[in-house]
XYZ file of C-alpha atoms in Angstrom:
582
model
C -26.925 -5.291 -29.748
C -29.631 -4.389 -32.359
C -32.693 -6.371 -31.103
C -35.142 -3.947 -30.271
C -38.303 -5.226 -27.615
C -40.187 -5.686 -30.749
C -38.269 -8.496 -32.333
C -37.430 -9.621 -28.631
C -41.340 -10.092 -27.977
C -42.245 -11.866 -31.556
C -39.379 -14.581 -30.652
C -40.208 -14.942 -27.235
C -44.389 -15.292 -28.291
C -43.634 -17.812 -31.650
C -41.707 -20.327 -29.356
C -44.210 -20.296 -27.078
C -41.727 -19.325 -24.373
C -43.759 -16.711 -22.764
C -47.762 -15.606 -22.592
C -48.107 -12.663 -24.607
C -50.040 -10.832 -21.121
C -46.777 -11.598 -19.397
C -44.137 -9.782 -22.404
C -47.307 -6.910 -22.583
C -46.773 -6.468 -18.588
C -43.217 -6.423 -18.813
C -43.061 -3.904 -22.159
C -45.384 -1.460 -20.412
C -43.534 -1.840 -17.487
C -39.952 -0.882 -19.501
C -41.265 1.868 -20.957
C -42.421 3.404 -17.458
C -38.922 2.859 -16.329
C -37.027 3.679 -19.156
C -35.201 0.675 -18.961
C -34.643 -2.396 -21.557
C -37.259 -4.982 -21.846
C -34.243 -7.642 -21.448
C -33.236 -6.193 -17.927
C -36.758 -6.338 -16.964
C -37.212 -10.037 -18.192
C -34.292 -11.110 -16.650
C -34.970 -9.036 -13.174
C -38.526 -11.050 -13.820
C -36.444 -14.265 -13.946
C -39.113 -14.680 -17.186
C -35.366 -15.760 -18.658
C -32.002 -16.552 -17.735
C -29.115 -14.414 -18.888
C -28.098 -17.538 -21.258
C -31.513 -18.011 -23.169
C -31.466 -14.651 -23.788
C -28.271 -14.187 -25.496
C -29.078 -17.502 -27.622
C -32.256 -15.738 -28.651
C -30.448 -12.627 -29.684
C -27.879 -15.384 -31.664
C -30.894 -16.157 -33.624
C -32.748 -13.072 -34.241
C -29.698 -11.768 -35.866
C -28.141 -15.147 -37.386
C -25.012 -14.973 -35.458
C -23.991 -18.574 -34.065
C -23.724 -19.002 -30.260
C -20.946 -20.890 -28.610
C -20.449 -22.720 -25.699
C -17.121 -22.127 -24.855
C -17.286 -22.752 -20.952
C -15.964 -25.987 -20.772
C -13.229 -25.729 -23.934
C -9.716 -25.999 -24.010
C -8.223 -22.921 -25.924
C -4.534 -23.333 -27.423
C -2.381 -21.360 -25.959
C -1.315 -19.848 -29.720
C -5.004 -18.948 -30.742
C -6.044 -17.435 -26.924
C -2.791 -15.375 -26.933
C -3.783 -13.789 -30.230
C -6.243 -11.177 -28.189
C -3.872 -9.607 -26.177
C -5.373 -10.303 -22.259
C -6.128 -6.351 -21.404
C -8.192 -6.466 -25.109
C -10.222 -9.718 -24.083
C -10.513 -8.399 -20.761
C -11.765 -5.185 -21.225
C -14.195 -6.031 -24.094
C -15.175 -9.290 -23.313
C -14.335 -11.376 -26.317
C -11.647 -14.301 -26.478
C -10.356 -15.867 -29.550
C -10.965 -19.590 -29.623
C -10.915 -21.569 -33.131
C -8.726 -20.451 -36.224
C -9.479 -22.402 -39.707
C -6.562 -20.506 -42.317
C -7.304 -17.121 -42.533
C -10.406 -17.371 -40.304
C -10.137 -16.495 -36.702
C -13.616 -17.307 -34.466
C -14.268 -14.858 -31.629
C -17.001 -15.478 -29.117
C -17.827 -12.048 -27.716
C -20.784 -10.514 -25.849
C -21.115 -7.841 -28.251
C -20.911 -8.513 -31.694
C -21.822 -5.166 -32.355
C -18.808 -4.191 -31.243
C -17.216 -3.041 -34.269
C -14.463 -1.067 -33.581
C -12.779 -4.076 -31.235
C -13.247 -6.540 -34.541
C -11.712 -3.840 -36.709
C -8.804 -3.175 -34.344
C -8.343 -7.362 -33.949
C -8.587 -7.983 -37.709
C -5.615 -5.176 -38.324
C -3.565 -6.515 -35.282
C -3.616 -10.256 -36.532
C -4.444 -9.751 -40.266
C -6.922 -12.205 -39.994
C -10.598 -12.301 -41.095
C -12.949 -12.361 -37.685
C -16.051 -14.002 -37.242
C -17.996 -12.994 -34.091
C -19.856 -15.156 -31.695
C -22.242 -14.627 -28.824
C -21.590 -16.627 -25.942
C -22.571 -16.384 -21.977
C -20.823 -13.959 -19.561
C -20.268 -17.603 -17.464
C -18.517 -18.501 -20.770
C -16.226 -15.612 -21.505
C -15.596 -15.796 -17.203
C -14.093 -19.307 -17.730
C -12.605 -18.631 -20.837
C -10.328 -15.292 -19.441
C -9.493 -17.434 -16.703
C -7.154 -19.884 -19.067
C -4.737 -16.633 -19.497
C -3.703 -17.608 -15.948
C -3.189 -21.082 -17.110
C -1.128 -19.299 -19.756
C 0.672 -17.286 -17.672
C 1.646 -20.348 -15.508
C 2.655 -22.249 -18.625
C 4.914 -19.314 -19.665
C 6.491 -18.975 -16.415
C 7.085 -22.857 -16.935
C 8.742 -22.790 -20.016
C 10.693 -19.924 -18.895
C 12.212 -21.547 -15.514
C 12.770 -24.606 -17.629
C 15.255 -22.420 -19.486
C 16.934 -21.113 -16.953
C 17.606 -24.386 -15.251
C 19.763 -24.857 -18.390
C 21.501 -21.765 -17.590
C 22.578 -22.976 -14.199
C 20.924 -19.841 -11.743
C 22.970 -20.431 -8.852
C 26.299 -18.020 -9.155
C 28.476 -16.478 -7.266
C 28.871 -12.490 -6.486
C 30.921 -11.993 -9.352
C 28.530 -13.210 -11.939
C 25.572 -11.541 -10.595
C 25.907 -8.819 -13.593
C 26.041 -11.636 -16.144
C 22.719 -13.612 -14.042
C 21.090 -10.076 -14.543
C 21.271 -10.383 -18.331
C 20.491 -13.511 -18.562
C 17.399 -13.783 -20.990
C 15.212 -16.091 -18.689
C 15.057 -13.824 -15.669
C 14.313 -10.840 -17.985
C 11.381 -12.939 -19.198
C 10.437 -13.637 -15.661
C 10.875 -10.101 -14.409
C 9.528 -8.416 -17.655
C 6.178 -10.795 -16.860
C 5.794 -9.623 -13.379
C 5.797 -6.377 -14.092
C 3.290 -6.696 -17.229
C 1.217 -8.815 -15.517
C 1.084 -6.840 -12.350
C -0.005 -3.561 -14.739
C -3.033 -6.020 -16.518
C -3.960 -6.521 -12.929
C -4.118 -3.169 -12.017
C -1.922 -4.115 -9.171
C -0.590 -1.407 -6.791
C 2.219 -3.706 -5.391
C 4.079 -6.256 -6.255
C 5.760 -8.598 -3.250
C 8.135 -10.934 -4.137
C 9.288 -13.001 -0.854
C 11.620 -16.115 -0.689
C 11.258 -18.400 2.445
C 13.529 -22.140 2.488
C 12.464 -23.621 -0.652
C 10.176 -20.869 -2.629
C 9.823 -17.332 -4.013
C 6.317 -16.062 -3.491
C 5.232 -13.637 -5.760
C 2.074 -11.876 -4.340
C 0.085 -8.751 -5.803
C -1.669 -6.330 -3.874
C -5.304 -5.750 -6.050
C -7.725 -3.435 -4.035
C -6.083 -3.221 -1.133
C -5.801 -7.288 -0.365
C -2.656 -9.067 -1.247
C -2.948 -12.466 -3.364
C -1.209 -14.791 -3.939
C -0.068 -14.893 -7.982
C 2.538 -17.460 -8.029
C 5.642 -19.952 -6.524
C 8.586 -20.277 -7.991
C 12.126 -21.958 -7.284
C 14.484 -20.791 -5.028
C 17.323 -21.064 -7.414
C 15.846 -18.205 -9.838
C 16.048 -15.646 -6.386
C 19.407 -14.307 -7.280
C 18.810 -13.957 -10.864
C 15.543 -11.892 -9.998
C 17.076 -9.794 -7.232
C 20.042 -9.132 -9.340
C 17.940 -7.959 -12.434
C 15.750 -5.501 -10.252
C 18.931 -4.366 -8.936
C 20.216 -2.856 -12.192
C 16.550 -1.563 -13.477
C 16.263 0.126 -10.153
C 20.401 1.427 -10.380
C 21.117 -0.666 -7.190
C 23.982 -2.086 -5.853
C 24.504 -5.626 -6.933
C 26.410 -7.148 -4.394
C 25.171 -5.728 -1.370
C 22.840 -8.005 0.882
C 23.293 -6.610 4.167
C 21.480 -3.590 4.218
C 18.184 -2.386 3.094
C 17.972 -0.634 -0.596
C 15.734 2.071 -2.018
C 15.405 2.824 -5.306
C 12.840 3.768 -8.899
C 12.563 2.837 -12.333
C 10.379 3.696 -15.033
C 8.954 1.633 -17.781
C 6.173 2.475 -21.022
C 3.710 -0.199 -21.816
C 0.979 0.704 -24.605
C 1.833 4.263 -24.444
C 1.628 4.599 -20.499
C 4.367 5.461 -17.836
C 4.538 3.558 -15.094
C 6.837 3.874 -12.297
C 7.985 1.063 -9.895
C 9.417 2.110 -6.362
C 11.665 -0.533 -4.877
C 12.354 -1.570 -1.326
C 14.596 -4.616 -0.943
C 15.264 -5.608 2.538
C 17.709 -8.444 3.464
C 15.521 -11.824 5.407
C 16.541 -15.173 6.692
C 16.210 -16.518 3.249
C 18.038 -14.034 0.859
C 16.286 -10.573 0.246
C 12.416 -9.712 -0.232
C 11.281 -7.131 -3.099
C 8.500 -4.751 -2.688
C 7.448 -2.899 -5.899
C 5.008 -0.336 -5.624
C 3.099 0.194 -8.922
C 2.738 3.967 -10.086
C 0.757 4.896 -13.209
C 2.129 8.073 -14.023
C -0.384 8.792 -17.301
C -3.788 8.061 -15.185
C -6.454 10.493 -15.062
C -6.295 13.185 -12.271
C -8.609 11.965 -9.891
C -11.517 14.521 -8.497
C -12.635 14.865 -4.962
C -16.257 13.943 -5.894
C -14.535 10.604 -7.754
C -12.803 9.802 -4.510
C -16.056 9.458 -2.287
C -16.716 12.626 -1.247
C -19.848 14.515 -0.822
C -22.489 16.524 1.007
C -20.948 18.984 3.554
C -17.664 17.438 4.188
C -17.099 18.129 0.055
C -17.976 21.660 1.162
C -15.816 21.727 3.780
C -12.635 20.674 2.405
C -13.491 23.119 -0.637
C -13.772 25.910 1.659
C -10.780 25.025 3.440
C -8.588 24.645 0.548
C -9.834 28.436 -1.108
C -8.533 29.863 2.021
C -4.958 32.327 1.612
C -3.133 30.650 4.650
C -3.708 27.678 7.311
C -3.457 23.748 7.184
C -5.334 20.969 5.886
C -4.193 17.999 7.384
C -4.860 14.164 5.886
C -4.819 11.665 8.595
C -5.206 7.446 8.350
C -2.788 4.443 8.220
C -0.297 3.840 6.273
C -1.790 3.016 2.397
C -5.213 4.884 3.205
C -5.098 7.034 0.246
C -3.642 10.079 2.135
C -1.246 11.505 -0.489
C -3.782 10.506 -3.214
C -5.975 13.098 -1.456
C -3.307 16.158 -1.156
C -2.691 14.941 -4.461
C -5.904 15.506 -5.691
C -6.068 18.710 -3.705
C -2.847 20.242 -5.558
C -4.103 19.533 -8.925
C -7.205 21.693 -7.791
C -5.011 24.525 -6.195
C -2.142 24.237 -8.935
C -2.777 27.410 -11.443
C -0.717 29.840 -13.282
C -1.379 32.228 -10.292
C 0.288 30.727 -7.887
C 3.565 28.699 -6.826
C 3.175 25.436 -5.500
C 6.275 23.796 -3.701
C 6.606 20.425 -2.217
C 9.033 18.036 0.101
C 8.368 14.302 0.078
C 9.495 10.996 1.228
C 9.181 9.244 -1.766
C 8.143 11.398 -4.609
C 5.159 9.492 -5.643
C 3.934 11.161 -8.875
C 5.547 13.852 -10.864
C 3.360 16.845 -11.284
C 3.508 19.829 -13.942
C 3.935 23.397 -12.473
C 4.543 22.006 -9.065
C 8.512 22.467 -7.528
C 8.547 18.874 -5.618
C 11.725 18.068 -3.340
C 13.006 14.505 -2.539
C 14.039 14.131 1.379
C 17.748 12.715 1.489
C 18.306 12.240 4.886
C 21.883 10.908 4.424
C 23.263 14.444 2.920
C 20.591 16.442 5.653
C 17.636 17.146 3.316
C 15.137 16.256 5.796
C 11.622 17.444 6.130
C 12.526 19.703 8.703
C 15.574 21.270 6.444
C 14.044 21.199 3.179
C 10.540 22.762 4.376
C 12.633 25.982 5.537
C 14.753 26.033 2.259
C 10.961 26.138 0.530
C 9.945 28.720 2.733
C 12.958 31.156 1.064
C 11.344 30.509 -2.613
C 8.134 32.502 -2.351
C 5.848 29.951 -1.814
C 2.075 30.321 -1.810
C 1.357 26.638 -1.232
C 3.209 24.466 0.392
C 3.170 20.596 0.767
C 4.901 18.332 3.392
C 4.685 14.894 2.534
C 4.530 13.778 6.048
C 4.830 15.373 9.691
C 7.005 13.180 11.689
C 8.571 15.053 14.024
C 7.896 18.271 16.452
C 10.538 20.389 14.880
C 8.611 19.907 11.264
C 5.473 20.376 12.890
C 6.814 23.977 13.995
C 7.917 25.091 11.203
C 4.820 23.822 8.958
C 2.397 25.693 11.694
C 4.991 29.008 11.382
C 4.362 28.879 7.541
C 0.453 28.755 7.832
C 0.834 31.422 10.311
C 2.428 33.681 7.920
C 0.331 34.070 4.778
C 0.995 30.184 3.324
C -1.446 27.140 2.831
C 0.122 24.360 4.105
C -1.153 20.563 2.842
C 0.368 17.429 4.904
C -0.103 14.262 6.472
C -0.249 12.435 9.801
C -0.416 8.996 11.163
C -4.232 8.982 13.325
C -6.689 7.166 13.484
C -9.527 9.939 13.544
C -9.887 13.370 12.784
C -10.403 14.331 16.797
C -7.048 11.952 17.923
C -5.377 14.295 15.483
C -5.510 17.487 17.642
C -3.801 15.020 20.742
C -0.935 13.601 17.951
C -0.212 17.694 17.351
C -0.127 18.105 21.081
C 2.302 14.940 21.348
C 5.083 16.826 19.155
C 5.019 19.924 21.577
C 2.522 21.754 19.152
C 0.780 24.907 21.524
C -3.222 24.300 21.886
C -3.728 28.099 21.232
C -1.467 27.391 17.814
C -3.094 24.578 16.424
C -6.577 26.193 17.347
C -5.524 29.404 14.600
C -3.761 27.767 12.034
C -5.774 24.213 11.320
C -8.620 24.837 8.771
C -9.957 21.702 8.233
C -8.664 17.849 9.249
C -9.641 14.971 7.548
C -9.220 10.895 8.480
C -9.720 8.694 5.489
C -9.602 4.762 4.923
C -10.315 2.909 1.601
C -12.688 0.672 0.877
C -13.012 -1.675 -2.147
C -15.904 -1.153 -4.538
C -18.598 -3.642 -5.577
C -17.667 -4.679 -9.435
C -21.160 -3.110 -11.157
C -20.731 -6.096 -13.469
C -21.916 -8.438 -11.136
C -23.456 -6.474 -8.373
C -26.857 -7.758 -6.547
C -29.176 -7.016 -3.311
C -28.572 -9.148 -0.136
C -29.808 -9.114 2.937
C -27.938 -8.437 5.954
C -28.232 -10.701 9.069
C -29.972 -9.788 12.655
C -26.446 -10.243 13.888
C -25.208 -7.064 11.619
C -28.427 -5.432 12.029
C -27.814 -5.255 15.830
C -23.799 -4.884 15.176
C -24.753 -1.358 13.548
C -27.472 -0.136 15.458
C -25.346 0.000 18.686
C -22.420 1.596 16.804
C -25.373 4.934 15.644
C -28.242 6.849 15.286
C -29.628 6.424 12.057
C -30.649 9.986 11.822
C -27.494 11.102 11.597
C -27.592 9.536 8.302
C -30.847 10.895 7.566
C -29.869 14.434 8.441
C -26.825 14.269 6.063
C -28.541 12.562 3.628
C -31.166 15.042 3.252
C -28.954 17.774 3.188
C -26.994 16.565 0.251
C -28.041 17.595 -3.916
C -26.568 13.973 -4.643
C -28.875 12.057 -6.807
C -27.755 8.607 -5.942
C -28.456 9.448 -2.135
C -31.790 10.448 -3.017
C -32.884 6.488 -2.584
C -31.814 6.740 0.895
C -34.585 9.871 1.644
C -37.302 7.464 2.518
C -35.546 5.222 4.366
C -36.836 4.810 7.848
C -34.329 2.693 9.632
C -32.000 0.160 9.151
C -34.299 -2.617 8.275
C -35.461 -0.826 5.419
C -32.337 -0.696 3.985
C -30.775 -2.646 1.039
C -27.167 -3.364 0.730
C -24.985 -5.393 -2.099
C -22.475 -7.591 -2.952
C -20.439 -8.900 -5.849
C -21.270 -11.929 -7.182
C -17.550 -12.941 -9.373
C -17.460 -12.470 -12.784
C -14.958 -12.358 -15.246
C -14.709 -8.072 -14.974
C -13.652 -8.522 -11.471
C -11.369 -12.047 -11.526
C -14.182 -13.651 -9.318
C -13.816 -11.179 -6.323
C -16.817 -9.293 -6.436
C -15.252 -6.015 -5.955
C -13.335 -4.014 -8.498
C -11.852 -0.352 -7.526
C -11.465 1.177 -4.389
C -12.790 4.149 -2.773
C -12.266 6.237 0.603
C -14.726 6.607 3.371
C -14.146 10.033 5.461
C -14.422 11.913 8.813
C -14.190 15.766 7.522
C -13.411 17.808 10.641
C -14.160 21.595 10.568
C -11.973 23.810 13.058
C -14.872 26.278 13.823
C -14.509 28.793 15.994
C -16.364 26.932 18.933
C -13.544 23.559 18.223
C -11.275 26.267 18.264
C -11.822 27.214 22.201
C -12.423 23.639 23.078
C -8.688 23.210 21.453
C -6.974 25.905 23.297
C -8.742 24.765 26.464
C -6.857 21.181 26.039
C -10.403 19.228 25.760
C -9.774 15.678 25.001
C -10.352 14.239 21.885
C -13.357 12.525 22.708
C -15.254 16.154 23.677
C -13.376 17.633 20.449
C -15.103 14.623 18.325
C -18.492 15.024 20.380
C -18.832 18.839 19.249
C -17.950 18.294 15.847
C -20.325 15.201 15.396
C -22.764 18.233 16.479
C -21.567 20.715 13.890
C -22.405 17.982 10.976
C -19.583 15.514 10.872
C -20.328 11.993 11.078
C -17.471 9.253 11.256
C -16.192 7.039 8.688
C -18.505 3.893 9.169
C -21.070 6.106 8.614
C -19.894 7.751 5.570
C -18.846 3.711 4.942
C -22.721 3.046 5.920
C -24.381 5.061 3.192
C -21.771 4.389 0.376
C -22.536 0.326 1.411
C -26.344 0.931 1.118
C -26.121 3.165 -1.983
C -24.241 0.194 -3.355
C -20.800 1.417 -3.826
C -19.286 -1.108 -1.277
C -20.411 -3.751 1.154
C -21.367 -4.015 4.522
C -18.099 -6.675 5.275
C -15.862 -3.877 3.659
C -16.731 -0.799 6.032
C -16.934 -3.410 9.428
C -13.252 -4.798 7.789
C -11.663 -1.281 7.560
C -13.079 0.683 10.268
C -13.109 -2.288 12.879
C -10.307 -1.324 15.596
């Protein structure tokens, strides 16, 4: 916005809204920060967030609406498609003829008016408003959403839903439960939801997405539009239609706004008909870096010098939906160059990847792990990946293979980086085997991030305070914290002790849907196999003297990884107690 601290001082002055020492202090005070004199009045609490905007609506004659409180028609709100107004904070709300009013928080926002005024052909006239306006505003696309689903199930009451197994074909092509279905799925992309549950009990069908992690609850609908839904899932996912006994696997792929997105199916037969899980898969994001995923300081190192290594594993440990193949994802699309051949066997494929030979496990015609990891081996591979160690007979053959000249990426179900060594020894693996062919092991969980839209300093209570000084030793922290080149950890240098510490949380806005977090990211253990963890290994130690030495050799645990990312303000202190809390 083109107010400069000039023009925002002679308004403020002339309305005798603030003492010309006070705006002096707080100008002198910006330019020794580097910061805007509006963050520093509002920081000041010299104004609210409101005032100022209406001042900025005068300096540069632009009207300022109050739009809170108003009831937008349905036809006028749905002319800014939701991921435009959402994105770039700006909602249509008045049309006169050719006219179309848009109250936005940037007017100067040009190339958003441009692309509205081609899209509806209209002529736009910008508006500020408050961010606690556009928040309320954004939320009536739910109250859209709801109305369309309304209109929709109205429709297909007239189509009579309830049919039997013959008609199930004809139910699937019914035009009101591809509305419904075709909603679900858009609406589940806007969210940037990475499932989709949709589970019928006596009377209902839930529909709940899974955003950041947490599952929420998105809307009810009647039982009698169950079949019609299954049915049309069914034939996008090339299902059979009239089987309800048995579980069912199976993919499709849509493109919305120039973006692939996969959806992986699981239908599994319940007491009340058969509950859909869609996982969401955007197959056009951005490849993801380590440094983007959380992390830093000498566990980035490690896993860096791992992965350069000729032959040995890296193994990703966690729960199930910790990020795990995320990570070996990540790690391929560092390792996968001209140079070298790059082979994979997975159960599911979750992302396709260029240059990279991937393998789908099909138990049912004997492509399992086992099987298909020894077929790989006869292709020349340099790298290998195995989507998941299950069994002892795949953990030989993956530890033969690192033995012999290959890197070998994979996954296992721990809960830390030490208990992995114990898993290994559970499927038969030899101490003195694992000791020579493990590089590095890693245990991840994810976290959700605060939304930086809405993100402020709290304090934490004496209850937490003592919660996290039993759990460590701050100078652990220190030490790692120090040792990093990380200029966001640099705040945390001078920190003494817990009490010194600052830590955040989300207020809700409209960026985040009113959660206060927006994003995920992991928190890690990064577990060297040094030569001195090697002879502990081979000597059987438990994994509680395997975790002791390597908490010596620099690795600290995932609440404190989760500690520093919560007081750099990345997450909260309730996230890292949430996820790490066994």
């Amino acid at each position: 916005m083109k107010v400069d601290a000039k023009q925002l001082k002679e308004f403020l002055v002339d309305a005798d809204l603030v003492e010309e020492k006070t705006i002096n202090d707080a100008m002198k005070l910006a330019a020794e920060t580097k910061r805007p004199l509006s963050d520093i009045l509002l920081k000041q609490k010299v104004v609210t967030e409101e005032n100022l905007r209406k001042m900025y609506a005068y300096i540069l004659g632009i009207p300022f609406v109050d739009i809170e409180k108003e009831i937008i028609p349905k036809e006028i709100l749905q002319l800014v498609p939701e991921p435009i107004a959402r994105k770039n904070n700006i909602v249509a709300f008045q049309k006169h003829g050719k006219e179309l009013r848009v109250a936005m928080l940037n007017p100067d926002d040009i190339q958003t008016i441009d692309f509205l005024k081609k899209k509806t052909g209209l002529k736009i006239l910008p508006c500020f408003t408050s961010q606690t306006g556009i928040f309320a505003a954004l939320r009536q696309y739910e109250r859209s959403l709801k109305a369309e689903f309304g209109d929709i199930i109205s429709d297909e009451k007239k189509e009579d839903a309830v049919a039997d197994e013959e008609s199930l074909e004809k139910i699937a092509q019914d035009l009101p439960i591809i509305k419904i279905v075709d909603t679900l799925l858009k609406h589940a992309i806007l969210q940037l939801a990475s499932d989709i549950h949709i589970e019928p009990d006596e009377k209902e069908v839930h529909i709940r997405y899974r955003i950041d992690g947490v599952l929420q609850e998105t809307m009810t609908l009647p039982k009698q539009v169950l079949s019609g839904i299954v049915a049309r899932i069914k034939v996008l996912a090339n299902l059979k239609l009239d089987e309800h006994r048995i579980p069912q696997d199976g993919r499709f792929k849509i493109e919305d706004d120039s973006k692939k997105i996969s959806f992986r199916v699981s239908i599994l037969p319940v007491f009340d008909g058969e509950k859909i899980v869609m996982r969401v898969l955007n197959e056009s994001a951005k490849g993801l870096t380590l440094e983007g995923m959380g992390f830093w300081g000498l566990s980035l190192e490690r896993i860096h010098a791992a992965i350069k290594r000729p032959n040995g594993m890296v193994l990703v440990t966690g729960p199930t939906g910790s990020g795990k193949t995320t990570t070996l994802y990540t790690v391929m699309d560092i390792l996968n160059t001209s140079e070298v051949n790059v082979s994979t066997i997975e159960d599911p494929i979750e992302y396709r990847m260029p240059r990279i030979n991937q393998t789908q496990v099909k138990a049912k015609v004997g492509m399992t792990f086992a099987s298909g990891l020894r077929a790989l081996l006869r292709q020349d591979p340099d790298i290998i990946m195995v989507g998941e160690i299950r069994d002892s007979e795949t953990m030989q053959i993956a530890m033969n293979a690192a033995m012999t000249g290959h890197l070998v990426l994979s996954t296992l179900h721990t809960n830390s980086a030490a208990a992995t060594i114990s898993r290994m020894a559970d499927m038969k693996a030899e101490a003195f085997l694992v000791a020579s062919t493990v590089n590095v092991i890693l245990a991840q969980r994810l976290v959700r991030k605060i939304c930086p839209n809405c993100k402020k300093e709290v304090k934490i209570s004496a209850k937490q305070l003592k919660r996290i000084k039993d759990s460590l030793d701050f100078s652990i922290i220190t030490k790692a914290v120090q040792k990093s080149d990380d200029v966001e950890l640099k705040v945390l240098q001078d920190v003494k002790g817990l009490e010194q510490a600052v830590f955040y949380k989300g207020e809700g806005c409209d960026k985040c849907g009113g959660e206060g977090y927006k994003g995920r990211v992991g928190i890690y253990e990064v577990m060297e196999v040094s030569e001195s963890i090697q002879r502990l290994i081979s000597s059987n130690a438990t994994a509680t003297e395997i975790d002791k030495l390597a908490r010596k050799e620099g690795m600290f645990s995932m609440f404190e990884d989760g500690l520093i990312k919560a007081m750099t303000g990345v997450t909260t202190l309730e996230e890292i107690l949430r996820v790490t809390e066994e």
